[in-house]
Coordinates of C-alpha atoms in Angstrom, one line a residue:
Chain A
D1 CA 66.9 10.9 -93.8
Q2 CA 66.6 10.6 -90.0
Y3 CA 65.5 14.2 -89.8
R4 CA 62.9 13.6 -92.5
L5 CA 61.6 10.7 -90.5
L6 CA 61.6 12.8 -87.3
G7 CA 59.8 15.6 -89.1
E8 CA 57.2 13.2 -90.3
N9 CA 56.7 11.8 -86.9
V10 CA 56.3 15.2 -85.4
A11 CA 53.8 16.2 -88.0
K12 CA 51.9 13.0 -87.4
L13 CA 51.8 13.6 -83.7
R14 CA 50.6 17.1 -84.2
T15 CA 47.9 15.9 -86.5
D16 CA 46.8 13.2 -84.1
L17 CA 46.6 15.7 -81.3
M18 CA 44.6 18.0 -83.4
K19 CA 42.3 15.3 -84.4
E20 CA 41.8 14.4 -80.8
Q21 CA 41.1 17.9 -79.8
L22 CA 38.7 18.3 -82.6
A23 CA 36.9 15.1 -81.7
T24 CA 36.5 16.4 -78.1
F25 CA 35.4 19.7 -79.3
R26 CA 32.9 18.1 -81.7
S27 CA 31.4 16.0 -78.9
Q28 CA 31.2 19.1 -76.7
L29 CA 29.5 20.9 -79.6
E30 CA 27.0 18.0 -79.9
D31 CA 26.2 18.1 -76.2
F32 CA 25.7 21.8 -76.5
A33 CA 23.4 21.4 -79.5
R34 CA 21.4 18.8 -77.7
K35 CA 20.9 21.0 -74.6
H36 CA 20.0 24.1 -76.6
K37 CA 18.1 22.5 -79.4
N38 CA 15.0 24.6 -78.7
D39 CA 17.0 27.8 -78.6
I40 CA 18.7 27.0 -81.8
R41 CA 15.3 26.4 -83.4
K42 CA 13.5 29.4 -82.1
N43 CA 16.1 32.1 -81.9
P44 CA 17.7 33.4 -85.1
T45 CA 20.5 35.2 -83.4
F46 CA 21.4 32.2 -81.3
R47 CA 21.2 30.1 -84.3
S48 CA 23.5 32.3 -86.2
Q49 CA 26.1 32.2 -83.4
F50 CA 25.8 28.4 -83.3
H51 CA 26.6 28.2 -87.0
E52 CA 29.7 30.3 -86.4
M53 CA 30.8 28.0 -83.7
C54 CA 30.3 25.0 -85.9
A55 CA 32.2 26.6 -88.8
K56 CA 35.2 27.3 -86.5
V57 CA 35.3 23.6 -85.7
G58 CA 34.8 22.6 -89.3
V59 CA 31.3 21.1 -88.7
D60 CA 28.5 21.9 -91.1
P61 CA 25.2 20.9 -89.6
L62 CA 23.6 21.4 -93.0
A63 CA 26.1 19.2 -94.9
S64 CA 23.7 16.4 -95.2
N65 CA 20.1 15.8 -94.5
K66 CA 20.8 12.6 -92.7
G67 CA 22.9 11.7 -89.7
F68 CA 23.4 13.2 -86.4
W69 CA 22.9 16.9 -87.0
A70 CA 19.8 16.5 -89.1
E71 CA 18.2 14.2 -86.6
L72 CA 19.1 16.1 -83.6
L73 CA 18.2 19.5 -84.7
G74 CA 16.0 18.9 -87.6
I75 CA 17.8 21.9 -88.8
G76 CA 18.5 20.5 -92.2
D77 CA 14.8 20.3 -92.8
F78 CA 14.4 23.9 -91.6
Y79 CA 16.8 25.2 -94.2
Y80 CA 15.6 22.9 -96.8
E81 CA 12.1 24.2 -96.3
L82 CA 13.4 27.8 -96.4
G83 CA 15.2 27.1 -99.6
V84 CA 12.1 25.7 -101.2
Q85 CA 10.1 28.7 -100.1
I86 CA 12.7 31.1 -101.3
V87 CA 12.7 29.5 -104.7
E88 CA 8.9 29.8 -104.8
I89 CA 9.0 33.5 -103.9
C90 CA 11.7 34.2 -106.5
L91 CA 9.7 32.5 -109.2
A92 CA 6.5 34.2 -108.2
T93 CA 8.1 37.7 -108.2
R94 CA 10.3 37.1 -111.3
P95 CA 7.7 38.5 -113.8
H96 CA 7.8 41.7 -111.9
N97 CA 11.5 42.1 -111.0
G98 CA 13.2 40.1 -113.7
G99 CA 14.9 37.7 -111.2
L100 CA 16.6 40.2 -108.9
I101 CA 15.1 40.8 -105.5
N102 CA 16.2 42.8 -102.5
L103 CA 17.2 40.5 -99.6
Q104 CA 15.2 42.5 -97.1
E105 CA 12.1 42.2 -99.3
L106 CA 12.7 38.5 -99.8
C107 CA 12.9 38.0 -96.1
N108 CA 9.7 40.0 -95.5
L109 CA 7.8 37.9 -98.1
L110 CA 9.2 34.8 -96.5
R111 CA 8.0 35.8 -93.1
Q112 CA 4.6 36.7 -94.4
R113 CA 4.4 33.3 -96.0
R114 CA 5.5 31.6 -92.8
K115 CA 3.2 33.6 -90.6
S116 CA 1.7 30.5 -88.9
N117 CA 5.1 29.0 -88.3
R118 CA 6.6 29.4 -84.8
E119 CA 10.1 29.6 -86.0
A120 CA 11.3 33.1 -86.8
V121 CA 13.5 33.7 -89.8
S122 CA 16.4 36.1 -90.1
E123 CA 18.3 37.5 -93.0
D124 CA 21.2 35.3 -91.9
D125 CA 18.9 32.2 -92.2
C126 CA 17.9 33.4 -95.7
L127 CA 21.6 33.7 -96.7
R128 CA 22.4 30.2 -95.4
A129 CA 19.4 28.7 -97.2
I130 CA 20.5 30.4 -100.4
S131 CA 24.1 29.2 -100.1
K132 CA 22.7 25.7 -99.9
L133 CA 20.7 26.4 -103.0
K134 CA 23.8 27.5 -104.7
V135 CA 25.5 24.3 -103.9
L136 CA 22.7 22.5 -105.6
G137 CA 23.5 24.4 -108.7
N138 CA 20.3 26.4 -108.8
G139 CA 22.0 29.5 -110.0
Y140 CA 21.0 31.5 -106.9
E141 CA 23.4 34.1 -105.9
V142 CA 23.6 37.0 -103.5
I143 CA 25.2 40.2 -104.8
S144 CA 26.0 43.4 -103.1
V145 CA 24.8 46.7 -104.6
G146 CA 25.8 49.7 -102.5
K147 CA 24.6 49.0 -99.0
K148 CA 22.0 46.5 -100.0
K149 CA 22.1 42.8 -100.9
L150 CA 20.2 41.5 -103.8
V151 CA 19.3 37.9 -104.5
R152 CA 19.7 36.9 -108.1
S153 CA 17.7 33.9 -109.3
V154 CA 18.4 34.1 -113.0
P155 CA 21.7 33.5 -114.9
T156 CA 21.9 37.2 -115.9
E157 CA 25.4 38.4 -115.4
L158 CA 25.6 42.0 -114.3
N159 CA 28.7 44.0 -115.1
K160 CA 30.1 47.0 -113.2
D161 CA 28.1 49.5 -115.2
H162 CA 24.9 47.7 -114.4
N163 CA 25.8 47.5 -110.8
Q164 CA 26.5 51.2 -110.6
I165 CA 23.1 52.0 -112.1
L166 CA 21.4 49.6 -109.6
E167 CA 23.2 51.4 -106.8
L168 CA 22.0 54.7 -108.0
A169 CA 18.5 53.4 -108.2
Q170 CA 18.5 52.5 -104.5
A171 CA 17.8 56.1 -103.5
Q172 CA 14.4 56.6 -105.2
G173 CA 13.7 53.3 -106.9
F174 CA 14.4 54.8 -110.4
V175 CA 17.0 56.7 -112.4
T176 CA 16.9 59.0 -115.4
V177 CA 19.5 59.1 -118.2
D178 CA 20.5 62.6 -117.1
E179 CA 21.1 61.5 -113.6
V180 CA 23.2 58.5 -114.7
E181 CA 25.3 60.8 -116.9
R182 CA 25.7 63.4 -114.2
R183 CA 26.4 61.2 -111.2
L184 CA 28.6 58.7 -112.9
S185 CA 30.2 61.0 -115.4
W186 CA 29.2 58.8 -118.3
T187 CA 28.4 59.7 -121.9
S188 CA 24.8 59.5 -122.9
G189 CA 25.6 56.5 -125.1
R190 CA 27.1 54.5 -122.3
A191 CA 24.1 55.3 -120.0
I192 CA 21.6 54.3 -122.6
D193 CA 23.4 51.1 -123.6
A194 CA 23.5 49.9 -120.0
L195 CA 19.9 50.9 -119.3
D196 CA 18.7 49.2 -122.5
I197 CA 20.3 45.9 -121.4
L198 CA 18.7 46.2 -118.0
L199 CA 15.4 46.8 -119.7
E200 CA 15.9 43.8 -122.0
E201 CA 16.7 41.5 -119.1
G202 CA 13.5 42.5 -117.4
L203 CA 15.3 44.1 -114.5
A204 CA 14.0 47.6 -115.3
M205 CA 10.7 49.2 -116.6
V206 CA 10.2 52.5 -118.3
D207 CA 7.9 55.2 -117.0
D208 CA 7.0 58.1 -119.3
G209 CA 4.2 59.4 -117.2
H210 CA 5.7 62.0 -115.0
R211 CA 4.6 65.5 -115.7
D212 CA 8.2 66.6 -116.3
R213 CA 8.2 64.5 -119.4
K214 CA 11.5 62.8 -118.5
R215 CA 11.7 59.0 -118.9
R216 CA 12.3 57.2 -115.7
Y217 CA 13.8 53.7 -115.4
W218 CA 12.4 51.9 -112.5
F219 CA 14.0 48.9 -110.8
P220 CA 11.6 46.6 -109.0
C221 CA 14.5 45.1 -107.0
A222 CA 15.1 48.6 -105.5
S223 CA 11.6 49.0 -104.2
S224 CA 9.3 46.9 -102.0
I225 CA 6.3 47.1 -104.2
S226 CA 6.0 43.3 -104.6
S227 CA 5.0 42.9 -101.0
S228 CA 1.5 42.1 -102.1
M229 CA 2.3 40.9 -105.6
G230 CA 2.2 37.3 -106.5
A231 CA 4.1 36.0 -103.5
D232 CA 1.2 35.6 -101.1
S233 CA 0.8 32.2 -99.6
Chain B
M1 CA -1.3 49.0 -97.7
M2 CA -3.9 48.2 -100.3
Q3 CA -5.5 51.0 -102.1
K4 CA -9.2 50.8 -102.7
L5 CA -11.6 52.1 -105.3
G6 CA -14.9 52.2 -103.5
D7 CA -14.8 48.8 -101.9
F8 CA -12.7 47.2 -104.7
K9 CA -9.2 46.3 -103.6
L10 CA -6.6 47.4 -106.1
P11 CA -3.6 45.2 -106.7
A12 CA -0.1 46.4 -105.8
F13 CA 1.0 46.9 -109.4
F14 CA -1.5 49.7 -109.7
N15 CA 0.7 51.8 -107.4
Y16 CA 3.9 51.2 -109.4
P17 CA 4.3 54.0 -112.0
P18 CA 5.9 52.1 -114.8
Y19 CA 2.8 49.9 -115.2
F20 CA 1.0 53.0 -116.6
T21 CA 3.5 53.2 -119.5
L22 CA 3.2 50.6 -122.3
Q23 CA 6.5 48.7 -121.9
P24 CA 8.8 48.4 -125.0
V25 CA 10.3 45.1 -124.1
R26 CA 8.1 42.3 -125.4
D27 CA 8.2 39.9 -122.4
T28 CA 7.7 42.7 -119.9
R29 CA 4.9 44.1 -122.0
E30 CA 3.2 40.7 -122.1
K31 CA 3.3 40.4 -118.3
Q32 CA 2.0 44.0 -118.0
I33 CA -0.9 43.2 -120.4
Q34 CA -1.8 40.1 -118.4
L35 CA -2.0 42.1 -115.2
W36 CA -4.1 44.8 -116.7
K37 CA -6.5 42.3 -118.4
E38 CA -7.1 40.6 -115.1
L39 CA -7.6 43.9 -113.3
I40 CA -10.1 45.2 -115.8
L41 CA -12.1 42.0 -115.8
D42 CA -12.1 41.7 -112.0
Y43 CA -13.2 45.3 -111.6
C44 CA -15.9 45.1 -114.2
R45 CA -17.2 41.9 -112.8
T46 CA -17.5 43.1 -109.2
Q47 CA -18.7 46.6 -110.1
K48 CA -21.0 45.3 -112.9
V49 CA -19.5 47.5 -115.5
F50 CA -20.4 46.4 -119.1
L51 CA -19.1 49.3 -121.2
I52 CA -15.9 51.2 -121.2
L53 CA -15.6 54.4 -123.2
L54 CA -12.0 55.0 -123.9
E55 CA -12.1 58.8 -123.9
E56 CA -13.9 59.1 -120.7
E57 CA -12.5 58.8 -117.2
F58 CA -12.7 55.2 -116.3
P59 CA -11.4 54.9 -112.7
L60 CA -8.9 52.2 -113.5
F61 CA -7.1 54.2 -116.2
S62 CA -5.7 56.7 -113.7
N63 CA -4.1 56.6 -110.4
P64 CA -4.1 60.1 -108.8
V65 CA -2.0 58.9 -105.9
I66 CA 1.0 58.3 -108.1
E67 CA -0.1 60.9 -110.7
R68 CA -0.1 58.5 -113.6
S69 CA -2.6 57.8 -116.4
L70 CA -2.8 55.3 -119.1
N71 CA -2.5 57.0 -122.5
N72 CA -4.8 56.1 -125.3
E73 CA -2.5 53.6 -126.9
A74 CA -2.1 51.7 -123.6
R75 CA -5.9 51.7 -123.0
E76 CA -6.5 50.3 -126.5
T77 CA -3.8 47.7 -126.2
F78 CA -5.2 46.3 -123.0
L79 CA -8.7 46.3 -124.2
S80 CA -7.7 44.8 -127.5
A81 CA -6.0 42.0 -125.6
L82 CA -9.3 41.3 -123.9
V83 CA -11.1 41.4 -127.3
S84 CA -8.6 38.8 -128.6
E85 CA -9.6 36.3 -126.0
G86 CA -13.3 36.9 -126.4
R87 CA -13.6 38.8 -123.2
A88 CA -14.6 42.1 -124.8
E89 CA -15.9 43.5 -128.1
W90 CA -15.3 46.7 -129.9
L91 CA -18.6 48.4 -130.6
D92 CA -17.2 50.8 -133.1
K93 CA -14.5 50.9 -135.8
G94 CA -12.6 53.7 -134.1
H95 CA -12.1 51.5 -131.0
R96 CA -13.6 54.0 -128.6
K97 CA -16.3 51.9 -127.2
C98 CA -15.7 48.5 -125.6
L99 CA -18.2 46.0 -124.4
I100 CA -16.8 44.0 -121.5
L101 CA -17.7 40.4 -121.4
W102 CA -16.7 39.4 -117.9
H103 CA -19.1 36.6 -118.6
R104 CA -18.9 35.4 -122.2
I105 CA -22.0 35.5 -124.2
Q106 CA -22.3 31.7 -123.9
D107 CA -22.0 32.0 -120.1
W108 CA -24.8 34.6 -120.0
A109 CA -26.9 32.2 -122.1
D110 CA -26.4 29.5 -119.6
I111 CA -27.3 31.9 -116.7
I112 CA -30.5 32.8 -118.5
L113 CA -31.4 29.1 -118.9
G114 CA -30.7 28.5 -115.2
F115 CA -32.9 31.5 -114.4
V116 CA -35.7 30.1 -116.5
K117 CA -35.5 26.7 -114.8
D118 CA -35.2 28.1 -111.3
N119 CA -38.3 30.2 -111.7
G120 CA -40.4 27.7 -113.5
L121 CA -40.6 29.9 -116.6
E122 CA -40.3 27.1 -119.1
D123 CA -43.2 28.0 -121.3
S124 CA -43.7 31.6 -120.3
V125 CA -43.2 34.9 -122.0
M126 CA -41.3 37.9 -120.6
T127 CA -40.2 41.1 -122.0
V128 CA -36.5 41.8 -122.3
E129 CA -36.8 44.6 -119.8
E130 CA -38.5 42.3 -117.4
I131 CA -35.7 39.9 -117.6
R132 CA -33.2 42.6 -117.0
L133 CA -35.0 44.7 -114.4
G134 CA -38.0 42.7 -113.2
I135 CA -38.6 41.4 -109.7
E136 CA -37.8 37.8 -110.7
S137 CA -34.2 38.6 -111.6
R138 CA -33.5 40.5 -108.5
G139 CA -30.6 39.0 -106.6
T140 CA -29.4 37.2 -109.7
E141 CA -26.6 38.2 -112.1
L142 CA -29.2 39.1 -114.7
H143 CA -30.5 42.0 -112.8
G144 CA -29.2 45.2 -114.2
M145 CA -27.3 43.6 -116.9
D146 CA -26.5 45.4 -120.1
R147 CA -29.2 45.2 -122.7
T148 CA -26.9 44.7 -125.7
I149 CA -25.3 41.7 -124.0
L150 CA -28.7 40.3 -123.0
M151 CA -29.9 40.6 -126.5
R152 CA -26.9 38.8 -127.8
A153 CA -27.3 36.0 -125.3
L154 CA -30.9 35.7 -126.2
K155 CA -30.1 35.6 -129.9
L156 CA -27.7 32.8 -129.2
L157 CA -30.4 30.9 -127.4
E158 CA -32.8 31.6 -130.2
H159 CA -30.3 30.1 -132.6
K160 CA -30.4 27.0 -130.5
G161 CA -34.1 26.9 -130.4
K162 CA -34.4 27.6 -126.7
V163 CA -36.2 30.9 -127.0
A164 CA -38.2 32.9 -129.6
I165 CA -37.8 36.6 -129.7
F166 CA -40.6 38.8 -131.0
K167 CA -41.6 42.4 -131.3
G168 CA -43.5 43.6 -128.3
T169 CA -46.4 46.0 -127.9
S170 CA -44.2 49.1 -127.2
A171 CA -41.9 50.4 -129.9
D172 CA -38.7 49.4 -128.4
D173 CA -39.4 46.4 -126.2
E174 CA -39.2 42.9 -127.3
G175 CA -40.7 39.8 -125.9
V176 CA -39.1 36.5 -125.3
K177 CA -40.9 33.1 -125.2
F178 CA -39.0 30.4 -123.5
S179 CA -39.2 26.9 -124.9
V180 CA -36.6 25.4 -122.8

């Protein structure tokens, strides 16, 4: 019983110490933020590192739109604004790509849209803005396909087969049934089933126009064709 | 990089091969049709094209850069969609000739009325050819317009009592008296 009490005291002491350290750290972080406010606003790399620092200390500058961080940095507004623009771009390009867009392309479109804005936007910024969107329950998600990241703005669930096809499509922007069968060692039925679903979901389009007469399945999320399509500001 | 046809800027989808194949999935096809309808109307409006002959080489139906061409079914589908919303008319049962109404007939009728008022032609007489090609119409949308469409607009106005159409002195030119 005595030991238990001792144990509890030690634990409490540790916790108190930690809390104190954290409090110090926090105020140092706040000082830092105050001093480097402009850098944080203007420089995406710096901003990203700042976020990492905050995360280590358990501070989330974006946690709320009110309070210290939002006021000091106005950073909440920045990400909120990005989030809104990202949603707009995803909606505008959805008729073309079915709700799946390449992160790089999304960022490019975002930058085009924000041309007049002094504040540069990085892919890291996009990812943060999207993670905020996710918290709001908007159904936005970032998925990895091969080496690329895709932003999904529709509830469509993709299984492994679909993902593998998307990955194959990264090379040329399209796949053929033969190619899928050959490269993934699938049966014709499996390939066609997966491709049919991707077609139905609006993530793929057919192309029968090549002179070799082979049907191609194109994936808008694997190309950057929509740079001038429907997402102009 | 925007491709151009003459000085007409082509939209990005024109360079994406699948848009030249009629899509099997309904939602995708509807979006495709919408894009093509807009493109066809825009092009015809800016280039003053009034008639499309399906079997001939209409510049929008092929894109040599990506080596794709719309097949007959696709061409007919897109034009039929325009016909359905009153923006085009088939001139033949075989659906090989399509009149493009980038202005509806009613719009052309209004333009004619405006032309009459702007030029003080309220009680005058002009031939159909004069309306289309005469000096007065230069610089207006009426200049160089398609004769078939012009006649239809005039007939609409005649129906409303704004003009009277009568046979002219030459075999195939009619006259128009405005009673606007």
